[in-house]
């Protein structure tokens, strides 16, 4: 399991490599985590590789704003326990498992 954690120093975009703990945009097979390491907002700008999972932990209080039409596919789970997800555009995803115990999804 390879985890790539959102670590932006300021509001940033998903596509900015420096905003991630591994120094690159999430790649196929990685687990993406928003865990409070950074609570900065994330502009989700475009499609990404097929990720293993995405976790938005309760400690993440920022907003993930989908700014481009995306169709997401995850080999594993999508877990949302914190933060806000805003979908200003068409957003769809397929995941093996979806769990939401907190956070907010706005459309």
Tab-separated table of C-alpha atoms in Angstrom:
chain	number	residue	atom	x	y	z
A	1	UNK	CA	0.000	0.000	0.000
A	2	UNK	CA	1.354	3.394	-1.013
A	3	UNK	CA	-0.274	6.393	0.680
A	4	UNK	CA	-0.143	9.874	-0.829
A	5	UNK	CA	-1.388	12.460	1.701
A	6	UNK	CA	-2.678	15.974	0.942
A	7	UNK	CA	-0.041	18.269	2.464
A	8	UNK	CA	-0.563	21.634	0.735
A	9	UNK	CA	0.786	24.712	2.513
A	10	UNK	CA	-2.061	26.840	1.097
A	11	UNK	CA	-5.155	26.406	-1.028
A	12	UNK	CA	-4.055	24.445	-4.047
A	13	UNK	CA	-5.084	22.122	-6.834
A	14	UNK	CA	-5.003	18.341	-6.942
A	15	UNK	CA	-2.773	18.637	-10.022
A	16	UNK	CA	0.050	20.434	-8.134
A	17	UNK	CA	2.699	17.831	-7.299
A	18	UNK	CA	4.085	19.835	-4.363
A	19	UNK	CA	0.709	19.592	-2.584
A	20	UNK	CA	1.216	15.869	-1.934
A	21	UNK	CA	3.381	14.037	0.603
A	22	UNK	CA	5.065	11.925	-2.076
A	23	UNK	CA	5.904	14.967	-4.209
A	24	UNK	CA	3.730	13.853	-7.110
A	25	UNK	CA	0.081	13.867	-8.113
A	26	UNK	CA	-1.644	10.662	-6.952
A	27	UNK	CA	-0.807	7.776	-9.266
A	28	UNK	CA	-2.542	4.522	-10.143
A	29	UNK	CA	-2.672	2.098	-7.248
A	30	UNK	CA	-2.095	4.706	-4.524
A	31	UNK	CA	-4.267	5.403	-1.500
A	32	UNK	CA	-5.136	9.100	-1.209
A	33	UNK	CA	-5.611	10.555	2.266
A	34	UNK	CA	-6.887	13.916	3.500
A	35	UNK	CA	-6.160	13.598	7.223
A	36	UNK	CA	-5.513	17.020	8.673
A	37	UNK	CA	-1.810	17.051	7.744
A	38	UNK	CA	-3.104	20.006	5.737
A	39	UNK	CA	-6.604	21.412	6.158
A	40	UNK	CA	-6.188	23.632	3.107
A	41	UNK	CA	-8.796	23.482	0.367
A	42	UNK	CA	-8.181	21.300	-2.678
A	43	UNK	CA	-9.442	22.136	-6.162
A	44	UNK	CA	-10.023	18.752	-7.801
A	45	UNK	CA	-9.206	19.719	-11.360
A	46	UNK	CA	-9.519	16.833	-13.788
A	47	UNK	CA	-9.456	13.076	-13.941
A	48	UNK	CA	-6.818	11.008	-12.226
A	49	UNK	CA	-5.418	7.517	-12.471
A	50	UNK	CA	-7.417	4.661	-10.958
A	51	UNK	CA	-6.645	4.968	-7.261
A	52	UNK	CA	-6.865	2.194	-4.709
A	53	UNK	CA	-8.819	4.302	-2.217
A	54	UNK	CA	-9.641	7.800	-1.015
A	55	UNK	CA	-10.042	8.654	2.658
A	56	UNK	CA	-11.226	12.012	3.977
A	57	UNK	CA	-10.611	11.715	7.724
A	58	UNK	CA	-12.519	13.577	10.446
A	59	UNK	CA	-9.425	15.742	11.109
A	60	UNK	CA	-9.637	17.219	7.581
A	61	UNK	CA	-11.763	20.382	7.811
A	62	UNK	CA	-11.095	21.835	4.366
A	63	UNK	CA	-13.092	21.630	1.144
A	64	UNK	CA	-12.442	19.410	-1.850
A	65	UNK	CA	-13.999	21.290	-4.742
A	66	UNK	CA	-14.578	19.350	-7.948
A	67	UNK	CA	-13.929	22.003	-10.600
A	68	UNK	CA	-13.943	19.819	-13.720
A	69	UNK	CA	-16.245	17.081	-14.954
A	70	UNK	CA	-14.809	13.842	-13.616
A	71	UNK	CA	-15.604	10.172	-13.631
A	72	UNK	CA	-13.696	8.569	-10.795
A	73	UNK	CA	-12.879	4.883	-10.433
A	74	UNK	CA	-11.441	3.345	-7.282
A	75	UNK	CA	-10.260	-0.222	-6.860
A	76	UNK	CA	-11.089	-0.033	-3.164
A	77	UNK	CA	-12.983	2.133	-0.733
A	78	UNK	CA	-14.086	5.734	-0.586
A	79	UNK	CA	-14.395	6.799	3.050
A	80	UNK	CA	-15.646	10.235	4.086
A	81	UNK	CA	-15.550	11.185	7.766
A	82	UNK	CA	-14.779	14.903	7.549
A	83	UNK	CA	-14.378	17.907	5.324
A	84	UNK	CA	-16.709	19.210	2.657
A	85	UNK	CA	-16.960	17.959	-0.893
A	86	UNK	CA	-18.455	20.453	-3.324
A	87	UNK	CA	-19.468	19.382	-6.800
A	88	UNK	CA	-19.984	22.406	-9.049
A	89	UNK	CA	-19.892	20.149	-12.099
A	90	UNK	CA	-20.839	16.604	-13.092
A	91	UNK	CA	-19.084	14.154	-10.785
A	92	UNK	CA	-19.542	10.441	-10.615
A	93	UNK	CA	-17.513	7.679	-9.058
A	94	UNK	CA	-17.404	3.930	-8.828
A	95	UNK	CA	-15.882	2.275	-5.783
A	96	UNK	CA	-15.852	-1.181	-4.275
A	97	UNK	CA	-17.102	0.281	-0.995
A	98	UNK	CA	-18.461	3.706	0.040
A	99	UNK	CA	-18.710	4.805	3.667
A	100	UNK	CA	-19.772	8.224	4.940
A	101	UNK	CA	-19.756	8.802	8.703
A	102	UNK	CA	-19.236	12.573	8.657
A	103	UNK	CA	-18.409	15.467	6.417
A	104	UNK	CA	-20.698	17.098	3.865
A	105	UNK	CA	-21.330	16.625	0.167
A	106	UNK	CA	-22.776	19.642	-1.641
A	107	UNK	CA	-23.983	19.749	-5.198
